[in-house]
Amino acid sequence: MPFRQRLKNIRRRISYSRVFVEALAFCGFAAMKLLTSTLRVRLYIHPSVQEQLHRGPLLFAFWHGRQFLLVPHFPSWNIALMSDLSWAGDIQTRILQRFGYTVVRGSSSHGGMRALLTLKKAIEAGHPAAFAVDGPRGPAFHAKPGILFLAEKLGLPLAPVATSAKPAWTLESTWCRYLLPKPFARCVAVLGKPIPPRSLAAQATTAELDRILNELTVRADLLVGATYHQASLRTTA
C-alpha cells in the first residue's frame, strides 16, 4: 500500500475513533459555553407557547444555520432533537447531549422514516421536539415535509422559531449561511405563535411553512438591526 494511502487510513482511524470524537465534542461544548457567556440575549416567546407546553408537547421549526443561540438556552424544556448520521452528526449529538437534550439519529436522506418514528415515540413520552426543517443539506430556506407529517399524525401545534445576532459572522461557505454571533453580540430568539393542528391539517404546506419562518427570521434580524436573511433570500430567489 502506498505511503500516502497508509497515512490517509491512519488519519481516518484517528478522526473516527471514539476518543477523538469525544474530545472534539467536549471542545465544541466548552467553546459554545464560553461564547454564550459573553452574549446579551433577549427571548421573545409568544404566550401561547408556554400555555401549550403546560398542556403537552409542541413541535418547533427553525432554519438550519440559526440554531446556535437555541442550543444553550432551552435545555430545561426537555426537547428532543434530530441529528444526522454523519461524522459531524456524531460530534453534534455528543454536544447536544452534554447540554441535556434527547437526540434521535437520522435525517431526511438517511434513516429518515426510522428516525421520525423514534422521534414520534419521544414526543408521545412527553418531549417537545425541534427541527431544522431545511436540513441536513438543504436547499436553504425550503422546509421538508417531515415536521408537517408528525404534526398532522400527532395532532400537535407547530411553533416557528428564529434567532439573530449583531455583530455576527455569516459563514458564506456553508449551504445554510450559518450565523455565528461574535463575542458580546446583541442577540434575540423569537418563538412565534403556534399553528394549531386543525390549521395544519386544513391548509399548511411546506411553502406556507417557508413563508412563516422567513417572515419570523426577518423580524428577528430587524430586532437586532440586521438584514442578513433579506439578503440571503434575494440571492436564493
mmCIF file of C-alpha atoms in Angstrom:
data_model
loop_
_atom_site.group_PDB
_atom_site.id
_atom_site.type_symbol
_atom_site.label_atom_id
_atom_site.label_comp_id
_atom_site.label_asym_id
_atom_site.label_seq_id
_atom_site.Cartn_x
_atom_site.Cartn_y
_atom_site.Cartn_z
ATOM 1 C CA MET A 1 0.000 0.000 0.000
ATOM 2 C CA PRO A 2 1.417 3.436 -0.933
ATOM 3 C CA PHE A 3 2.634 5.561 1.983
ATOM 4 C CA ARG A 4 0.115 8.320 1.219
ATOM 5 C CA GLN A 5 -2.781 5.869 1.380
ATOM 6 C CA ARG A 6 -1.492 4.388 4.651
ATOM 7 C CA LEU A 7 -1.257 7.880 6.105
ATOM 8 C CA LYS A 8 -4.804 8.627 4.982
ATOM 9 C CA ASN A 9 -6.073 5.435 6.618
ATOM 10 C CA ILE A 10 -4.303 6.302 9.876
ATOM 11 C CA ARG A 11 -5.828 9.795 9.883
ATOM 12 C CA ARG A 12 -9.246 8.304 9.228
ATOM 13 C CA ARG A 13 -8.937 5.789 12.079
ATOM 14 C CA ILE A 14 -7.883 8.547 14.459
ATOM 15 C CA SER A 15 -10.560 11.048 13.420
ATOM 16 C CA TYR A 16 -13.340 8.426 13.629
ATOM 17 C CA SER A 17 -12.166 6.987 16.940
ATOM 18 C CA ARG A 18 -14.459 7.432 19.933
ATOM 19 C CA VAL A 19 -11.748 9.215 21.928
ATOM 20 C CA PHE A 20 -11.163 11.781 19.177
ATOM 21 C CA VAL A 21 -14.883 12.393 18.622
ATOM 22 C CA GLU A 22 -15.478 12.794 22.367
ATOM 23 C CA ALA A 23 -12.551 15.227 22.610
ATOM 24 C CA LEU A 24 -13.880 17.362 19.746
ATOM 25 C CA ALA A 25 -17.371 17.330 21.270
ATOM 26 C CA PHE A 26 -16.013 18.467 24.635
ATOM 27 C CA CYS A 27 -14.049 21.284 22.970
ATOM 28 C CA GLY A 28 -17.137 22.329 20.993
ATOM 29 C CA PHE A 29 -19.298 22.281 24.131
ATOM 30 C CA ALA A 30 -16.744 24.329 26.099
ATOM 31 C CA ALA A 31 -16.363 26.860 23.261
ATOM 32 C CA MET A 32 -20.150 27.289 22.997
ATOM 33 C CA LYS A 33 -20.478 27.807 26.752
ATOM 34 C CA LEU A 34 -17.660 30.355 26.744
ATOM 35 C CA LEU A 35 -19.009 32.336 23.782
ATOM 36 C CA THR A 36 -22.586 32.197 25.090
ATOM 37 C CA SER A 37 -21.476 33.627 28.439
ATOM 38 C CA THR A 38 -20.479 36.865 26.674
ATOM 39 C CA LEU A 39 -23.713 37.340 24.708
ATOM 40 C CA ARG A 40 -26.611 39.650 25.543
ATOM 41 C CA VAL A 41 -29.673 37.549 24.694
ATOM 42 C CA ARG A 42 -33.346 38.519 24.787
ATOM 43 C CA LEU A 43 -36.085 35.925 24.411
ATOM 44 C CA TYR A 44 -39.390 36.831 22.757
ATOM 45 C CA ILE A 45 -41.778 33.951 23.482
ATOM 46 C CA HIS A 46 -45.404 34.093 22.393
ATOM 47 C CA PRO A 47 -47.660 33.417 25.429
ATOM 48 C CA SER A 48 -49.359 30.564 23.568
ATOM 49 C CA VAL A 49 -46.056 28.643 23.531
ATOM 50 C CA GLN A 50 -45.895 28.457 27.324
ATOM 51 C CA GLU A 51 -49.603 27.663 27.532
ATOM 52 C CA GLN A 52 -49.228 24.762 25.105
ATOM 53 C CA LEU A 53 -46.164 23.379 26.910
ATOM 54 C CA HIS A 54 -48.200 23.240 30.131
ATOM 55 C CA ARG A 55 -50.792 21.117 28.302
ATOM 56 C CA GLY A 56 -48.398 18.803 26.458
ATOM 57 C CA PRO A 57 -45.712 18.550 23.754
ATOM 58 C CA LEU A 58 -45.166 21.053 20.976
ATOM 59 C CA LEU A 59 -43.182 20.973 17.737
ATOM 60 C CA PHE A 60 -40.656 23.724 16.970
ATOM 61 C CA ALA A 61 -39.426 24.608 13.473
ATOM 62 C CA PHE A 62 -36.371 26.713 12.606
ATOM 63 C CA TRP A 63 -33.919 27.187 9.746
ATOM 64 C CA HIS A 64 -30.637 25.322 9.730
ATOM 65 C CA GLY A 65 -27.872 27.818 10.426
ATOM 66 C CA ARG A 66 -29.859 29.721 13.050
ATOM 67 C CA GLN A 67 -29.633 27.103 15.819
ATOM 68 C CA PHE A 68 -26.530 28.285 17.678
ATOM 69 C CA LEU A 69 -28.442 30.536 20.077
ATOM 70 C CA LEU A 70 -31.150 27.936 20.659
ATOM 71 C CA VAL A 71 -28.877 25.190 21.988
ATOM 72 C CA PRO A 72 -27.653 26.847 25.229
ATOM 73 C CA HIS A 73 -30.970 28.479 26.176
ATOM 74 C CA PHE A 74 -33.601 25.728 26.044
ATOM 75 C CA PRO A 75 -32.189 22.502 27.568
ATOM 76 C CA SER A 76 -34.575 22.803 30.550
ATOM 77 C CA TRP A 77 -37.513 22.369 28.154
ATOM 78 C CA ASN A 78 -36.722 18.637 27.771
ATOM 79 C CA ILE A 79 -36.633 18.933 23.964
ATOM 80 C CA ALA A 80 -35.924 16.036 21.600
ATOM 81 C CA LEU A 81 -33.775 16.838 18.544
ATOM 82 C CA MET A 82 -32.715 15.024 15.399
ATOM 83 C CA SER A 83 -29.071 14.745 14.350
ATOM 84 C CA ASP A 84 -27.864 13.175 11.104
ATOM 85 C CA LEU A 85 -25.788 10.001 10.811
ATOM 86 C CA SER A 86 -22.570 11.629 9.601
ATOM 87 C CA TRP A 87 -19.266 12.064 11.449
ATOM 88 C CA ALA A 88 -20.213 15.686 12.137
ATOM 89 C CA GLY A 89 -23.560 14.399 13.384
ATOM 90 C CA ASP A 90 -21.717 12.214 15.920
ATOM 91 C CA ILE A 91 -19.971 15.280 17.316
ATOM 92 C CA GLN A 92 -23.163 17.340 17.256
ATOM 93 C CA THR A 93 -25.028 14.578 19.090
ATOM 94 C CA ARG A 94 -22.493 14.483 21.906
ATOM 95 C CA ILE A 95 -22.559 18.292 22.254
ATOM 96 C CA LEU A 96 -26.359 18.335 22.408
ATOM 97 C CA GLN A 97 -26.385 15.533 24.967
ATOM 98 C CA ARG A 98 -23.934 17.485 27.137
ATOM 99 C CA PHE A 99 -26.421 20.361 27.117
ATOM 100 C CA GLY A 100 -29.157 17.944 28.213
ATOM 101 C CA TYR A 101 -31.119 17.268 25.023
ATOM 102 C CA THR A 102 -32.598 13.955 23.907
ATOM 103 C CA VAL A 103 -31.109 13.207 20.469
ATOM 104 C CA VAL A 104 -32.546 10.942 17.768
ATOM 105 C CA ARG A 105 -30.215 9.945 14.943
ATOM 106 C CA GLY A 106 -31.333 10.191 11.327
ATOM 107 C CA SER A 107 -32.164 12.673 8.578
ATOM 108 C CA SER A 108 -34.346 13.121 5.523
ATOM 109 C CA SER A 109 -31.633 11.482 3.395
ATOM 110 C CA HIS A 110 -30.527 8.612 5.698
ATOM 111 C CA GLY A 111 -32.714 6.708 8.137
ATOM 112 C CA GLY A 112 -35.375 9.386 7.926
ATOM 113 C CA MET A 113 -38.531 7.328 8.467
ATOM 114 C CA ARG A 114 -36.980 5.288 11.279
ATOM 115 C CA ALA A 115 -35.793 8.498 12.955
ATOM 116 C CA LEU A 116 -39.250 10.073 12.610
ATOM 117 C CA LEU A 117 -40.855 7.034 14.236
ATOM 118 C CA THR A 118 -38.315 7.150 17.093
ATOM 119 C CA LEU A 119 -38.945 10.864 17.495
ATOM 120 C CA LYS A 120 -42.685 10.171 17.497
ATOM 121 C CA LYS A 121 -42.180 7.837 20.475
ATOM 122 C CA ALA A 122 -40.175 10.515 22.311
ATOM 123 C CA ILE A 123 -42.963 13.037 21.711
ATOM 124 C CA GLU A 124 -45.597 10.582 22.916
ATOM 125 C CA ALA A 125 -43.485 10.175 26.067
ATOM 126 C CA GLY A 126 -43.847 13.926 26.686
ATOM 127 C CA HIS A 127 -40.872 15.538 24.930
ATOM 128 C CA PRO A 128 -41.377 18.624 22.758
ATOM 129 C CA ALA A 129 -39.402 18.242 19.513
ATOM 130 C CA ALA A 130 -37.464 20.712 17.388
ATOM 131 C CA PHE A 131 -36.458 20.508 13.722
ATOM 132 C CA ALA A 132 -34.043 22.331 11.457
ATOM 133 C CA VAL A 133 -36.626 21.912 8.749
ATOM 134 C CA ASP A 134 -34.370 22.545 5.725
ATOM 135 C CA GLY A 135 -31.594 20.216 6.983
ATOM 136 C CA PRO A 136 -29.393 18.381 6.827
ATOM 137 C CA ARG A 137 -28.153 19.626 3.427
ATOM 138 C CA GLY A 138 -30.764 21.991 2.064
ATOM 139 C CA PRO A 139 -31.727 23.612 -0.158
ATOM 140 C CA ALA A 140 -31.678 26.503 2.265
ATOM 141 C CA PHE A 141 -34.978 28.025 3.429
ATOM 142 C CA HIS A 142 -37.134 25.260 1.930
ATOM 143 C CA ALA A 143 -38.784 23.054 4.539
ATOM 144 C CA LYS A 144 -39.018 19.306 4.156
ATOM 145 C CA PRO A 145 -42.357 17.650 4.940
ATOM 146 C CA GLY A 146 -41.285 15.548 7.961
ATOM 147 C CA ILE A 147 -42.383 18.024 10.626
ATOM 148 C CA LEU A 148 -45.781 18.560 8.979
ATOM 149 C CA PHE A 149 -46.209 14.781 8.804
ATOM 150 C CA LEU A 150 -45.555 14.490 12.545
ATOM 151 C CA ALA A 151 -47.744 17.477 13.418
ATOM 152 C CA GLU A 152 -50.676 16.005 11.489
ATOM 153 C CA LYS A 153 -50.238 12.457 12.805
ATOM 154 C CA LEU A 154 -49.893 13.529 16.436
ATOM 155 C CA GLY A 155 -52.336 16.440 16.332
ATOM 156 C CA LEU A 156 -49.732 18.851 17.739
ATOM 157 C CA PRO A 157 -49.328 22.576 17.101
ATOM 158 C CA LEU A 158 -46.181 23.784 15.363
ATOM 159 C CA ALA A 159 -44.297 26.846 16.626
ATOM 160 C CA PRO A 160 -41.931 28.764 14.304
ATOM 161 C CA VAL A 161 -38.598 29.813 15.828
ATOM 162 C CA ALA A 162 -35.981 32.341 14.670
ATOM 163 C CA THR A 163 -32.788 33.794 16.097
ATOM 164 C CA SER A 164 -30.412 36.578 15.188
ATOM 165 C CA ALA A 165 -27.342 38.380 16.481
ATOM 166 C CA LYS A 166 -25.347 41.507 15.722
ATOM 167 C CA PRO A 167 -22.463 41.608 15.164
ATOM 168 C CA ALA A 168 -22.118 38.092 13.800
ATOM 169 C CA TRP A 169 -20.176 36.041 11.315
ATOM 170 C CA THR A 170 -22.201 34.744 8.374
ATOM 171 C CA LEU A 171 -20.388 31.661 7.100
ATOM 172 C CA GLU A 172 -20.963 32.030 3.365
ATOM 173 C CA SER A 173 -19.066 28.813 2.616
ATOM 174 C CA THR A 174 -21.865 26.799 4.292
ATOM 175 C CA TRP A 175 -25.027 25.953 2.361
ATOM 176 C CA CYS A 176 -27.183 27.335 5.200
ATOM 177 C CA ARG A 177 -25.200 30.597 5.658
ATOM 178 C CA TYR A 178 -24.590 29.646 9.282
ATOM 179 C CA LEU A 179 -24.939 32.629 11.614
ATOM 180 C CA LEU A 180 -22.396 32.676 14.447
ATOM 181 C CA PRO A 181 -22.625 35.509 16.986
ATOM 182 C CA LYS A 182 -19.454 37.420 17.712
ATOM 183 C CA PRO A 183 -18.422 37.822 21.364
ATOM 184 C CA PHE A 184 -20.576 40.342 23.269
ATOM 185 C CA ALA A 185 -23.138 40.469 20.441
ATOM 186 C CA ARG A 186 -26.724 41.583 20.964
ATOM 187 C CA CYS A 187 -28.921 38.534 20.298
ATOM 188 C CA VAL A 188 -32.582 37.533 20.127
ATOM 189 C CA ALA A 189 -34.545 34.298 19.985
ATOM 190 C CA VAL A 190 -38.159 34.648 18.808
ATOM 191 C CA LEU A 191 -40.717 31.891 19.337
ATOM 192 C CA GLY A 192 -43.805 32.686 17.307
ATOM 193 C CA LYS A 193 -47.456 31.834 17.805
ATOM 194 C CA PRO A 194 -48.054 28.087 17.358
ATOM 195 C CA ILE A 195 -50.072 26.979 14.350
ATOM 196 C CA PRO A 196 -52.936 24.803 15.678
ATOM 197 C CA PRO A 197 -53.182 21.239 14.331
ATOM 198 C CA ARG A 198 -56.576 21.864 12.721
ATOM 199 C CA SER A 199 -54.984 24.626 10.599
ATOM 200 C CA LEU A 200 -52.081 22.344 9.705
ATOM 201 C CA ALA A 201 -54.441 19.633 8.500
ATOM 202 C CA ALA A 202 -56.546 22.107 6.523
ATOM 203 C CA GLN A 203 -54.030 24.370 4.836
ATOM 204 C CA ALA A 204 -50.373 24.137 5.855
ATOM 205 C CA THR A 205 -47.859 23.099 3.224
ATOM 206 C CA THR A 206 -44.096 23.315 3.148
ATOM 207 C CA ALA A 207 -44.465 26.529 1.097
ATOM 208 C CA GLU A 208 -46.632 28.068 3.824
ATOM 209 C CA LEU A 209 -44.143 26.998 6.488
ATOM 210 C CA ASP A 210 -41.358 28.579 4.401
ATOM 211 C CA ARG A 211 -43.271 31.862 4.345
ATOM 212 C CA ILE A 212 -43.940 31.867 8.096
ATOM 213 C CA LEU A 213 -40.329 31.035 9.004
ATOM 214 C CA ASN A 214 -38.877 33.550 6.563
ATOM 215 C CA GLU A 215 -41.058 36.345 7.938
ATOM 216 C CA LEU A 216 -40.135 35.475 11.526
ATOM 217 C CA THR A 217 -36.415 35.283 10.685
ATOM 218 C CA VAL A 218 -36.533 38.698 9.015
ATOM 219 C CA ARG A 219 -38.288 40.017 12.133
ATOM 220 C CA ALA A 220 -35.562 38.547 14.383
ATOM 221 C CA ASP A 221 -32.906 40.247 12.254
ATOM 222 C CA LEU A 222 -34.693 43.594 12.464
ATOM 223 C CA LEU A 223 -34.848 43.334 16.263
ATOM 224 C CA VAL A 224 -31.028 43.484 16.346
ATOM 225 C CA GLY A 225 -30.751 45.953 13.447
ATOM 226 C CA ALA A 226 -29.615 43.461 10.792
ATOM 227 C CA THR A 227 -30.774 42.360 7.330
ATOM 228 C CA TYR A 228 -28.956 39.014 6.915
ATOM 229 C CA HIS A 229 -31.989 36.967 5.920
ATOM 230 C CA GLN A 230 -33.362 39.509 3.496
ATOM 231 C CA ALA A 231 -30.011 39.434 1.677
ATOM 232 C CA SER A 232 -29.952 35.626 1.721
ATOM 233 C CA LEU A 233 -33.469 35.393 0.277
ATOM 234 C CA ARG A 234 -32.512 37.741 -2.569
ATOM 235 C CA THR A 235 -29.522 35.570 -3.507
ATOM 236 C CA THR A 236 -31.535 32.334 -3.394
ATOM 237 C CA ALA A 237 -34.562 33.710 -5.239
#
